[in-house]
Amino acid sequence: MRRILRYFLNGLLIVAPFTITVWIVVVIIDWLNSLFDLGIPGLGIMLMFVLLTLIGFISSSFFVKPFIVITGRWFNKVPLVGIVYSSIKDLFDAFVGDNQKFNKPVMVKMSEDSDNLKFGFVTQDTFSSLNVEDRVAVYFPHSYNFSGELFVVPAQNVVYLDLPSSDVMKFIVSGGVSKL
């Protein structure tokens, strides 16, 4: 009976990640396709891809950028909408685009009397506006979650890593299970 249970758990460990991943991908594709339901499977996704690419092309034009900036300022001034808009925009800018914020992976010694190290990403190199010159802002993502904490730590406790940011993020989010 123990051997059968072990085989079952081994099979579960093999099948579950594949099944859950395929299920999530199918649900996302189905949802995206339903946004533009044109009766032909996949046409909605293709239309969305073409539309987003076209918007990206048009928005990179010199003439359109001022309208995007003005619209963004208007959204920021509307109560409650400004908080939501700026938070979402900052989140997307942190991961995609020219102003990526999680591109400086670091290891931080959390206190002087401990050898504990924590992985994170430097998001601000200086705090000269606050008259604090020897500190940096480090974001520490939580494992198995889409949240994290921001700490302002002594610069001497920060060790910059010569590793791809995506590998460090995967290592943190997986709880240290994936390889660095």
CSV table of N, CA and C in Angstrom, one decimal:
chain,number,residue,atom,x,y,z
A,1,MET,N,0.8,-1.2,0.0
A,1,MET,CA,0.0,0.0,0.0
A,1,MET,C,0.9,1.3,0.0
A,2,ARG,N,2.0,1.2,0.8
A,2,ARG,CA,2.9,2.4,0.8
A,2,ARG,C,3.5,2.7,-0.6
A,3,ARG,N,3.8,1.6,-1.3
A,3,ARG,CA,4.4,1.8,-2.6
A,3,ARG,C,3.4,2.4,-3.6
A,4,ILE,N,2.2,2.0,-3.5
A,4,ILE,CA,1.1,2.6,-4.4
A,4,ILE,C,1.0,4.1,-4.0
A,5,LEU,N,1.0,4.4,-2.8
A,5,LEU,CA,0.8,5.8,-2.4
A,5,LEU,C,2.0,6.6,-2.9
A,6,ARG,N,3.2,6.0,-2.8
A,6,ARG,CA,4.4,6.7,-3.3
A,6,ARG,C,4.3,6.9,-4.8
A,7,TYR,N,3.9,5.9,-5.5
A,7,TYR,CA,3.7,6.1,-7.0
A,7,TYR,C,2.7,7.1,-7.3
A,8,PHE,N,1.6,7.1,-6.6
A,8,PHE,CA,0.5,8.1,-6.8
A,8,PHE,C,1.1,9.5,-6.6
A,9,LEU,N,1.8,9.8,-5.5
A,9,LEU,CA,2.4,11.1,-5.2
A,9,LEU,C,3.4,11.5,-6.2
A,10,ASN,N,4.2,10.5,-6.7
A,10,ASN,CA,5.2,10.8,-7.7
A,10,ASN,C,4.5,11.2,-9.0
A,11,GLY,N,3.4,10.5,-9.4
A,11,GLY,CA,2.6,10.9,-10.5
A,11,GLY,C,2.0,12.3,-10.4
A,12,LEU,N,1.5,12.5,-9.2
A,12,LEU,CA,0.9,13.9,-8.9
A,12,LEU,C,2.0,15.0,-9.1
A,13,LEU,N,3.2,14.7,-8.6
A,13,LEU,CA,4.2,15.7,-8.7
A,13,LEU,C,4.6,16.0,-10.2
A,14,ILE,N,4.5,15.0,-11.0
A,14,ILE,CA,4.8,15.1,-12.4
A,14,ILE,C,3.6,15.8,-13.2
A,15,VAL,N,2.4,15.3,-12.9
A,15,VAL,CA,1.3,15.8,-13.7
A,15,VAL,C,0.7,17.2,-13.3
A,16,ALA,N,0.7,17.4,-12.0
A,16,ALA,CA,0.1,18.7,-11.5
A,16,ALA,C,0.7,19.9,-12.1
A,17,PRO,N,2.0,20.1,-12.1
A,17,PRO,CA,2.5,21.4,-12.7
A,17,PRO,C,2.2,21.6,-14.1
A,18,PHE,N,2.2,20.5,-14.9
A,18,PHE,CA,1.9,20.6,-16.3
A,18,PHE,C,0.4,20.9,-16.4
A,19,THR,N,-0.5,20.2,-15.7
A,19,THR,CA,-1.9,20.4,-15.8
A,19,THR,C,-2.3,21.8,-15.4
A,20,ILE,N,-1.8,22.3,-14.3
A,20,ILE,CA,-2.1,23.6,-13.8
A,20,ILE,C,-1.7,24.7,-14.7
A,21,THR,N,-0.4,24.5,-15.3
A,21,THR,CA,0.1,25.5,-16.2
A,21,THR,C,-0.8,25.5,-17.5
A,22,VAL,N,-1.1,24.4,-18.0
A,22,VAL,CA,-1.9,24.3,-19.3
A,22,VAL,C,-3.3,24.9,-19.0
A,23,TRP,N,-3.9,24.6,-17.8
A,23,TRP,CA,-5.2,25.2,-17.4
A,23,TRP,C,-5.1,26.7,-17.4
A,24,ILE,N,-4.1,27.2,-16.7
A,24,ILE,CA,-4.0,28.7,-16.6
A,24,ILE,C,-3.9,29.3,-18.0
A,25,VAL,N,-3.0,28.7,-18.8
A,25,VAL,CA,-2.8,29.3,-20.2
A,25,VAL,C,-4.1,29.2,-21.0
A,26,VAL,N,-4.8,28.1,-20.9
A,26,VAL,CA,-6.1,28.0,-21.6
A,26,VAL,C,-7.1,29.0,-21.1
A,27,VAL,N,-7.2,29.2,-19.8
A,27,VAL,CA,-8.2,30.2,-19.2
A,27,VAL,C,-7.8,31.6,-19.7
A,28,ILE,N,-6.5,31.9,-19.7
A,28,ILE,CA,-6.1,33.3,-20.1
A,28,ILE,C,-6.4,33.5,-21.6
A,29,ILE,N,-6.1,32.5,-22.4
A,29,ILE,CA,-6.3,32.6,-23.9
A,29,ILE,C,-7.8,32.7,-24.2
A,30,ASP,N,-8.6,31.8,-23.5
A,30,ASP,CA,-10.1,31.9,-23.6
A,30,ASP,C,-10.6,33.2,-23.3
A,31,TRP,N,-10.1,33.8,-22.2
A,31,TRP,CA,-10.6,35.1,-21.7
A,31,TRP,C,-10.2,36.2,-22.8
A,32,LEU,N,-8.9,36.2,-23.2
A,32,LEU,CA,-8.5,37.1,-24.2
A,32,LEU,C,-9.3,37.0,-25.5
A,33,ASN,N,-9.5,35.8,-25.9
A,33,ASN,CA,-10.3,35.5,-27.1
A,33,ASN,C,-11.7,36.0,-27.0
A,34,SER,N,-12.3,35.9,-25.8
A,34,SER,CA,-13.7,36.3,-25.6
A,34,SER,C,-13.9,37.8,-25.6
A,35,LEU,N,-12.8,38.6,-25.4
A,35,LEU,CA,-12.8,40.0,-25.5
A,35,LEU,C,-13.3,40.5,-26.9
A,36,PHE,N,-12.8,39.8,-27.9
A,36,PHE,CA,-13.1,40.1,-29.3
A,36,PHE,C,-13.7,38.8,-29.9
A,37,ASP,N,-14.8,38.4,-29.5
A,37,ASP,CA,-15.4,37.2,-30.0
A,37,ASP,C,-16.0,37.4,-31.4
A,38,LEU,N,-15.2,36.9,-32.4
A,38,LEU,CA,-15.6,37.1,-33.8
A,38,LEU,C,-16.0,35.8,-34.4
A,39,GLY,N,-16.3,34.7,-33.6
A,39,GLY,CA,-16.8,33.5,-34.1
A,39,GLY,C,-15.7,32.5,-34.6
A,40,ILE,N,-14.5,33.0,-34.7
A,40,ILE,CA,-13.4,32.1,-35.2
A,40,ILE,C,-12.4,32.0,-34.0
A,41,PRO,N,-12.1,30.8,-33.5
A,41,PRO,CA,-11.2,30.7,-32.4
A,41,PRO,C,-9.8,31.3,-32.7
A,42,GLY,N,-9.3,32.1,-31.8
A,42,GLY,CA,-8.0,32.6,-32.0
A,42,GLY,C,-7.9,34.0,-32.7
A,43,LEU,N,-9.0,34.3,-33.4
A,43,LEU,CA,-9.0,35.6,-34.1
A,43,LEU,C,-9.1,36.8,-33.2
A,44,GLY,N,-9.7,36.6,-32.0
A,44,GLY,CA,-9.8,37.7,-31.1
A,44,GLY,C,-8.4,38.0,-30.5
A,45,ILE,N,-7.6,37.0,-30.3
A,45,ILE,CA,-6.2,37.2,-29.8
A,45,ILE,C,-5.4,37.8,-30.8
A,46,MET,N,-5.5,37.3,-32.1
A,46,MET,CA,-4.7,37.9,-33.2
A,46,MET,C,-5.1,39.4,-33.3
A,47,LEU,N,-6.4,39.7,-33.3
A,47,LEU,CA,-6.8,41.1,-33.4
A,47,LEU,C,-6.3,41.9,-32.3
A,48,MET,N,-6.3,41.4,-31.0
A,48,MET,CA,-5.7,42.2,-29.9
A,48,MET,C,-4.2,42.4,-30.1
A,49,PHE,N,-3.5,41.4,-30.6
A,49,PHE,CA,-2.1,41.5,-30.8
A,49,PHE,C,-1.8,42.6,-31.8
A,50,VAL,N,-2.5,42.5,-32.9
A,50,VAL,CA,-2.3,43.5,-34.0
A,50,VAL,C,-2.7,44.9,-33.5
A,51,LEU,N,-3.8,45.0,-32.7
A,51,LEU,CA,-4.3,46.3,-32.2
A,51,LEU,C,-3.2,46.9,-31.2
A,52,LEU,N,-2.7,46.1,-30.3
A,52,LEU,CA,-1.7,46.6,-29.3
A,52,LEU,C,-0.4,47.0,-30.0
A,53,THR,N,0.0,46.2,-31.0
A,53,THR,CA,1.2,46.5,-31.8
A,53,THR,C,1.0,47.9,-32.5
A,54,LEU,N,-0.2,48.0,-33.1
A,54,LEU,CA,-0.5,49.3,-33.8
A,54,LEU,C,-0.5,50.5,-32.9
A,55,ILE,N,-1.1,50.3,-31.7
A,55,ILE,CA,-1.1,51.4,-30.7
A,55,ILE,C,0.3,51.7,-30.3
A,56,GLY,N,1.1,50.7,-30.0
A,56,GLY,CA,2.5,50.9,-29.7
A,56,GLY,C,3.3,51.6,-30.7
A,57,PHE,N,3.1,51.3,-32.0
A,57,PHE,CA,3.7,52.0,-33.1
A,57,PHE,C,3.3,53.4,-33.2
A,58,ILE,N,2.0,53.7,-33.1
A,58,ILE,CA,1.5,55.0,-33.2
A,58,ILE,C,1.9,55.9,-32.0
A,59,SER,N,1.9,55.3,-30.8
A,59,SER,CA,2.3,56.0,-29.6
A,59,SER,C,3.8,56.4,-29.6
A,60,SER,N,4.6,55.7,-30.4
A,60,SER,CA,6.0,56.1,-30.4
A,60,SER,C,6.3,57.3,-31.3
A,61,SER,N,5.2,57.8,-32.0
A,61,SER,CA,5.4,58.9,-32.9
A,61,SER,C,5.6,60.2,-32.1
A,62,PHE,N,6.4,61.1,-32.6
A,62,PHE,CA,6.7,62.4,-32.0
A,62,PHE,C,5.4,63.2,-31.7
A,63,PHE,N,4.4,63.1,-32.6
A,63,PHE,CA,3.2,63.9,-32.5
A,63,PHE,C,2.2,63.4,-31.5
A,64,VAL,N,2.3,62.1,-31.2
A,64,VAL,CA,1.3,61.5,-30.3
A,64,VAL,C,1.7,61.5,-28.9
A,65,LYS,N,3.0,61.5,-28.6
A,65,LYS,CA,3.5,61.5,-27.2
A,65,LYS,C,3.0,62.6,-26.3
A,66,PRO,N,2.9,63.8,-26.8
A,66,PRO,CA,2.3,64.9,-25.9
A,66,PRO,C,0.9,64.6,-25.5
A,67,PHE,N,0.1,64.0,-26.4
A,67,PHE,CA,-1.3,63.6,-26.0
A,67,PHE,C,-1.3,62.5,-24.9
A,68,ILE,N,-0.4,61.6,-25.0
A,68,ILE,CA,-0.3,60.5,-24.0
A,68,ILE,C,0.1,61.1,-22.7
A,69,VAL,N,1.0,62.0,-22.7
A,69,VAL,CA,1.5,62.7,-21.4
A,69,VAL,C,0.3,63.5,-20.8
A,70,ILE,N,-0.4,64.2,-21.7
A,70,ILE,CA,-1.5,65.1,-21.2
A,70,ILE,C,-2.6,64.2,-20.6
A,71,THR,N,-2.9,63.1,-21.3
A,71,THR,CA,-3.9,62.2,-20.8
A,71,THR,C,-3.5,61.5,-19.5
A,72,GLY,N,-2.2,61.2,-19.4
A,72,GLY,CA,-1.7,60.6,-18.1
A,72,GLY,C,-1.8,61.6,-17.0
A,73,ARG,N,-1.5,62.9,-17.2
A,73,ARG,CA,-1.6,63.9,-16.2
A,73,ARG,C,-3.0,64.1,-15.8
A,74,TRP,N,-4.0,64.0,-16.7
A,74,TRP,CA,-5.4,64.2,-16.4
A,74,TRP,C,-5.8,63.0,-15.5
A,75,PHE,N,-5.5,61.8,-15.9
A,75,PHE,CA,-5.8,60.7,-15.1
A,75,PHE,C,-5.3,60.8,-13.7
A,76,ASN,N,-4.0,61.3,-13.5
A,76,ASN,CA,-3.4,61.4,-12.2
A,76,ASN,C,-4.1,62.5,-11.3
A,77,LYS,N,-4.8,63.5,-11.9
A,77,LYS,CA,-5.5,64.5,-11.2
A,77,LYS,C,-6.9,64.1,-10.7
A,78,VAL,N,-7.5,63.1,-11.3
A,78,VAL,CA,-8.8,62.7,-10.9
A,78,VAL,C,-8.7,61.9,-9.6
A,79,PRO,N,-9.5,62.3,-8.6
A,79,PRO,CA,-9.4,61.6,-7.3
A,79,PRO,C,-9.7,60.1,-7.4
A,80,LEU,N,-9.1,59.3,-6.7
A,80,LEU,CA,-9.2,57.8,-6.7
A,80,LEU,C,-8.7,57.2,-8.0
A,81,VAL,N,-9.1,57.7,-9.1
A,81,VAL,CA,-8.6,57.2,-10.4
A,81,VAL,C,-7.1,57.4,-10.5
A,82,GLY,N,-6.6,58.6,-10.0
A,82,GLY,CA,-5.2,58.9,-10.1
A,82,GLY,C,-4.3,57.9,-9.3
A,83,ILE,N,-4.8,57.4,-8.2
A,83,ILE,CA,-4.1,56.4,-7.4
A,83,ILE,C,-4.0,55.1,-8.1
A,84,VAL,N,-5.2,54.7,-8.6
A,84,VAL,CA,-5.2,53.4,-9.4
A,84,VAL,C,-4.3,53.5,-10.6
A,85,TYR,N,-4.5,54.6,-11.4
A,85,TYR,CA,-3.8,54.7,-12.7
A,85,TYR,C,-2.3,54.7,-12.4
A,86,SER,N,-1.8,55.6,-11.5
A,86,SER,CA,-0.4,55.7,-11.2
A,86,SER,C,0.2,54.4,-10.7
A,87,SER,N,-0.5,53.7,-9.8
A,87,SER,CA,0.0,52.5,-9.3
A,87,SER,C,0.1,51.4,-10.4
A,88,ILE,N,-0.9,51.3,-11.2
A,88,ILE,CA,-0.8,50.3,-12.3
A,88,ILE,C,0.3,50.7,-13.3
A,89,LYS,N,0.4,52.0,-13.6
A,89,LYS,CA,1.4,52.4,-14.6
A,89,LYS,C,2.8,52.2,-14.0
A,90,ASP,N,3.0,52.5,-12.7
A,90,ASP,CA,4.3,52.3,-12.1
A,90,ASP,C,4.7,50.8,-12.1
A,91,LEU,N,3.7,49.9,-11.8
A,91,LEU,CA,3.9,48.5,-11.8
A,91,LEU,C,4.3,48.0,-13.2
A,92,PHE,N,3.6,48.4,-14.2
A,92,PHE,CA,4.0,48.0,-15.6
A,92,PHE,C,5.3,48.6,-16.0
A,93,ASP,N,5.6,49.8,-15.6
A,93,ASP,CA,6.9,50.4,-16.0
A,93,ASP,C,8.1,49.7,-15.3
A,94,ALA,N,7.8,49.1,-14.1
A,94,ALA,CA,8.8,48.4,-13.3
A,94,ALA,C,9.3,47.2,-14.0
A,95,PHE,N,8.4,46.5,-14.8
A,95,PHE,CA,8.7,45.3,-15.4
A,95,PHE,C,8.9,45.4,-16.9
A,96,VAL,N,8.3,46.3,-17.6
A,96,VAL,CA,8.3,46.4,-19.0
A,96,VAL,C,8.7,47.9,-19.4
A,97,GLY,N,9.4,48.0,-20.5
A,97,GLY,CA,9.6,49.4,-21.0
A,97,GLY,C,11.0,49.8,-20.8
A,98,ASP,N,11.2,51.1,-21.0
A,98,ASP,CA,12.5,51.7,-20.9
A,98,ASP,C,13.0,52.0,-19.4
A,99,ASN,N,12.0,52.1,-18.5
A,99,ASN,CA,12.3,52.4,-17.1
A,99,ASN,C,12.2,51.2,-16.2
A,100,GLN,N,12.7,50.1,-16.6
A,100,GLN,CA,12.6,48.9,-15.7
A,100,GLN,C,13.3,49.1,-14.4
A,101,LYS,N,12.6,48.8,-13.3
A,101,LYS,CA,13.1,49.0,-12.0
A,101,LYS,C,13.8,47.8,-11.4
A,102,PHE,N,13.4,46.6,-11.8
A,102,PHE,CA,14.0,45.4,-11.2
A,102,PHE,C,15.1,44.9,-12.0
A,103,ASN,N,16.1,45.7,-12.3
A,103,ASN,CA,17.2,45.3,-13.1
A,103,ASN,C,18.5,45.4,-12.4
A,104,LYS,N,18.5,45.6,-11.0
A,104,LYS,CA,19.7,45.6,-10.2
A,104,LYS,C,19.5,44.6,-9.1
A,105,PRO,N,19.7,43.3,-9.3
A,105,PRO,CA,19.6,42.3,-8.3
A,105,PRO,C,20.7,42.5,-7.2
A,106,VAL,N,20.4,42.3,-6.0
A,106,VAL,CA,21.3,42.4,-4.9
A,106,VAL,C,21.1,41.4,-3.8
A,107,MET,N,22.1,41.2,-3.0
A,107,MET,CA,22.0,40.4,-1.8
A,107,MET,C,22.3,41.4,-0.6
A,108,VAL,N,21.4,41.4,0.4
A,108,VAL,CA,21.6,42.4,1.5
A,108,VAL,C,21.8,41.8,2.8
A,109,LYS,N,22.8,42.2,3.5
A,109,LYS,CA,23.0,41.8,4.9
A,109,LYS,C,22.0,42.6,5.7
A,110,MET,N,21.1,41.8,6.4
A,110,MET,CA,20.0,42.5,7.0
A,110,MET,C,20.3,43.2,8.3
A,111,SER,N,21.3,42.8,9.0
A,111,SER,CA,21.8,43.5,10.3
A,111,SER,C,23.2,43.2,10.5
A,112,GLU,N,23.8,44.1,11.2
A,112,GLU,CA,25.3,44.0,11.5
A,112,GLU,C,25.6,42.8,12.3
A,113,ASP,N,24.8,42.4,13.2
A,113,ASP,CA,25.1,41.3,14.1
A,113,ASP,C,24.6,39.9,13.6
A,114,SER,N,24.2,39.8,12.4
A,114,SER,CA,23.7,38.6,11.8
A,114,SER,C,24.4,38.4,10.4
A,115,ASP,N,24.5,37.1,10.1
A,115,ASP,CA,25.0,36.8,8.7
A,115,ASP,C,23.9,36.5,7.8
A,116,ASN,N,22.6,36.8,8.1
A,116,ASN,CA,21.5,36.5,7.2
A,116,ASN,C,21.5,37.4,6.1
A,117,LEU,N,21.3,36.9,4.9
A,117,LEU,CA,21.3,37.6,3.6
A,117,LEU,C,19.9,37.5,3.0
A,118,LYS,N,19.5,38.5,2.3
A,118,LYS,CA,18.2,38.5,1.7
A,118,LYS,C,18.4,39.0,0.2
A,119,PHE,N,17.7,38.4,-0.7
A,119,PHE,CA,17.8,38.8,-2.1
A,119,PHE,C,16.7,39.8,-2.4
A,120,GLY,N,17.1,40.8,-3.2
A,120,GLY,CA,16.1,41.9,-3.6
A,120,GLY,C,16.6,42.6,-4.8
A,121,PHE,N,16.0,43.8,-5.0
A,121,PHE,CA,16.3,44.6,-6.2
A,121,PHE,C,16.4,46.1,-5.8
A,122,VAL,N,17.5,46.7,-6.1
A,122,VAL,CA,17.7,48.2,-5.8
A,122,VAL,C,16.8,48.9,-6.7
A,123,THR,N,15.9,49.8,-6.1
A,123,THR,CA,15.0,50.6,-6.9
A,123,THR,C,15.4,52.1,-6.9
A,124,GLN,N,16.1,52.5,-5.9
A,124,GLN,CA,16.6,53.9,-5.8
A,124,GLN,C,18.0,53.8,-5.3
A,125,ASP,N,19.0,54.5,-6.0
A,125,ASP,CA,20.4,54.5,-5.6
A,125,ASP,C,20.7,55.5,-4.6
A,126,THR,N,19.9,56.6,-4.6
A,126,THR,CA,20.3,57.7,-3.7
A,126,THR,C,19.0,58.3,-3.1
A,127,PHE,N,19.2,58.9,-1.9
A,127,PHE,CA,18.1,59.7,-1.3
A,127,PHE,C,18.6,61.1,-0.9
A,128,SER,N,19.2,61.7,-1.9
A,128,SER,CA,19.7,63.1,-1.7
A,128,SER,C,18.6,64.1,-1.3
A,129,SER,N,17.4,63.8,-1.8
A,129,SER,CA,16.3,64.7,-1.5
A,129,SER,C,15.9,64.7,-0.1
A,130,LEU,N,16.2,63.6,0.6
A,130,LEU,CA,15.9,63.4,2.0
A,130,LEU,C,17.2,63.6,2.9
A,131,ASN,N,18.3,64.1,2.3
A,131,ASN,CA,19.6,64.2,3.0
A,131,ASN,C,20.0,63.0,3.6
A,132,VAL,N,19.8,61.9,3.0
A,132,VAL,CA,20.3,60.6,3.5
A,132,VAL,C,21.2,60.0,2.3
A,133,GLU,N,22.5,60.2,2.5
A,133,GLU,CA,23.3,59.8,1.3
A,133,GLU,C,23.8,58.4,1.4
A,134,ASP,N,23.8,57.7,2.5
A,134,ASP,CA,24.4,56.4,2.6
A,134,ASP,C,23.4,55.2,2.6
A,135,ARG,N,22.2,55.5,2.0
A,135,ARG,CA,21.2,54.5,2.0
A,135,ARG,C,20.7,54.3,0.6
A,136,VAL,N,20.2,53.1,0.3
A,136,VAL,CA,19.6,52.7,-1.0
A,136,VAL,C,18.2,52.1,-0.7
A,137,ALA,N,17.3,52.2,-1.6
A,137,ALA,CA,16.0,51.5,-1.5
A,137,ALA,C,16.1,50.1,-2.2
A,138,VAL,N,15.7,49.1,-1.4
A,138,VAL,CA,15.8,47.7,-1.9
A,138,VAL,C,14.4,47.1,-1.8
A,139,TYR,N,13.8,46.6,-2.9
A,139,TYR,CA,12.6,45.9,-2.9
A,139,TYR,C,12.8,44.4,-2.7
A,140,PHE,N,12.1,43.8,-1.8
A,140,PHE,CA,12.2,42.4,-1.5
A,140,PHE,C,10.9,41.7,-1.8
A,141,PRO,N,10.8,41.0,-3.0
A,141,PRO,CA,9.6,40.3,-3.3
A,141,PRO,C,9.4,39.2,-2.4
A,142,HIS,N,8.1,38.8,-2.1
A,142,HIS,CA,7.8,37.7,-1.3
A,142,HIS,C,7.8,36.4,-2.1
A,143,SER,N,8.1,35.3,-1.5
A,143,SER,CA,8.0,34.0,-2.2
A,143,SER,C,6.6,33.6,-2.4
A,144,TYR,N,6.3,33.0,-3.5
A,144,TYR,CA,5.0,32.5,-3.9
A,144,TYR,C,3.9,33.5,-3.7
A,145,ASN,N,4.2,34.7,-4.1
A,145,ASN,CA,3.2,35.8,-3.9
A,145,ASN,C,3.5,36.9,-4.9
A,146,PHE,N,2.6,37.8,-5.1
A,146,PHE,CA,2.8,39.0,-5.9
A,146,PHE,C,2.9,40.2,-5.1
A,147,SER,N,3.6,40.1,-4.0
A,147,SER,CA,3.7,41.3,-3.1
A,147,SER,C,5.2,41.3,-2.6
A,148,GLY,N,5.5,42.3,-1.8
A,148,GLY,CA,6.9,42.4,-1.3
A,148,GLY,C,7.0,43.6,-0.4
A,149,GLU,N,8.2,43.9,0.1
A,149,GLU,CA,8.4,45.0,1.0
A,149,GLU,C,9.6,45.8,0.5
A,150,LEU,N,9.5,47.1,0.9
A,150,LEU,CA,10.5,48.0,0.5
A,150,LEU,C,11.3,48.4,1.8
A,151,PHE,N,12.6,48.3,1.8
A,151,PHE,CA,13.4,48.7,2.9
A,151,PHE,C,14.4,49.7,2.4
A,152,VAL,N,14.8,50.6,3.3
A,152,VAL,CA,15.9,51.5,3.0
A,152,VAL,C,17.0,51.0,3.9
A,153,VAL,N,18.1,50.6,3.3
A,153,VAL,CA,19.1,49.9,4.0
A,153,VAL,C,20.5,50.6,3.7
A,154,PRO,N,21.4,50.4,4.7
A,154,PRO,CA,22.7,51.0,4.5
A,154,PRO,C,23.4,50.5,3.2
A,155,ALA,N,24.0,51.3,2.4
A,155,ALA,CA,24.6,51.0,1.1
A,155,ALA,C,25.7,50.0,1.3
A,156,GLN,N,26.4,50.0,2.4
A,156,GLN,CA,27.5,49.1,2.6
A,156,GLN,C,27.0,47.6,2.9
A,157,ASN,N,25.7,47.4,3.2
A,157,ASN,CA,25.2,46.1,3.4
A,157,ASN,C,24.7,45.5,2.1
A,158,VAL,N,24.8,46.2,1.0
A,158,VAL,CA,24.3,45.7,-0.3
A,158,VAL,C,25.4,45.2,-1.2
A,159,VAL,N,25.2,44.0,-1.7
A,159,VAL,CA,26.2,43.4,-2.6
A,159,VAL,C,25.4,43.2,-4.0
A,160,TYR,N,25.9,43.9,-5.0
A,160,TYR,CA,25.3,43.8,-6.3
A,160,TYR,C,25.7,42.5,-7.0
A,161,LEU,N,24.7,41.8,-7.6
A,161,LEU,CA,24.9,40.5,-8.2
A,161,LEU,C,25.0,40.6,-9.7
A,162,ASP,N,26.0,39.9,-10.2
A,162,ASP,CA,26.1,39.9,-11.7
A,162,ASP,C,25.4,38.7,-12.3
A,163,LEU,N,24.0,38.8,-12.1
A,163,LEU,CA,23.1,37.7,-12.5
A,163,LEU,C,21.9,38.4,-13.3
A,164,PRO,N,21.3,37.6,-14.2
A,164,PRO,CA,20.1,38.2,-14.8
A,164,PRO,C,19.0,38.4,-13.8
A,165,SER,N,18.3,39.5,-13.9
A,165,SER,CA,17.3,39.9,-13.0
A,165,SER,C,16.2,38.8,-13.0
A,166,SER,N,15.9,38.3,-14.1
A,166,SER,CA,14.8,37.3,-14.2
A,166,SER,C,15.1,36.1,-13.4
A,167,ASP,N,16.4,35.6,-13.4
A,167,ASP,CA,16.8,34.5,-12.7
A,167,ASP,C,16.7,34.7,-11.2
A,168,VAL,N,17.1,35.9,-10.7
A,168,VAL,CA,17.0,36.2,-9.3
A,168,VAL,C,15.5,36.3,-8.9
A,169,MET,N,14.7,36.9,-9.7
A,169,MET,CA,13.2,37.0,-9.4
A,169,MET,C,12.6,35.6,-9.3
A,170,LYS,N,13.0,34.8,-10.2
A,170,LYS,CA,12.4,33.4,-10.2
A,170,LYS,C,12.9,32.7,-8.9
A,171,PHE,N,14.2,32.9,-8.5
A,171,PHE,CA,14.7,32.3,-7.3
A,171,PHE,C,13.9,32.7,-6.1
A,172,ILE,N,13.7,34.0,-6.0
A,172,ILE,CA,13.0,34.6,-4.9
A,172,ILE,C,11.5,34.1,-4.8
A,173,VAL,N,10.8,34.2,-5.9
A,173,VAL,CA,9.4,33.9,-6.0
A,173,VAL,C,9.2,32.4,-5.7
A,174,SER,N,10.2,31.6,-6.1
A,174,SER,CA,10.0,30.1,-5.9
A,174,SER,C,10.4,29.7,-4.5
A,175,GLY,N,10.8,30.7,-3.7
A,175,GLY,CA,11.2,30.3,-2.3
A,175,GLY,C,12.6,29.7,-2.3
A,176,GLY,N,13.4,30.0,-3.3
A,176,GLY,CA,14.8,29.5,-3.3
A,176,GLY,C,14.9,28.1,-3.9
A,177,VAL,N,13.8,27.6,-4.4
A,177,VAL,CA,13.7,26.2,-5.0
A,177,VAL,C,14.4,26.2,-6.4
A,178,SER,N,14.2,27.2,-7.2
A,178,SER,CA,14.8,27.2,-8.5
A,178,SER,C,16.3,27.5,-8.4
A,179,LYS,N,17.1,27.1,-9.4
A,179,LYS,CA,18.5,27.3,-9.3
A,179,LYS,C,18.9,28.7,-9.8
A,180,LEU,N,20.0,29.2,-9.2
A,180,LEU,CA,20.5,30.6,-9.6
A,180,LEU,C,21.6,30.4,-10.6
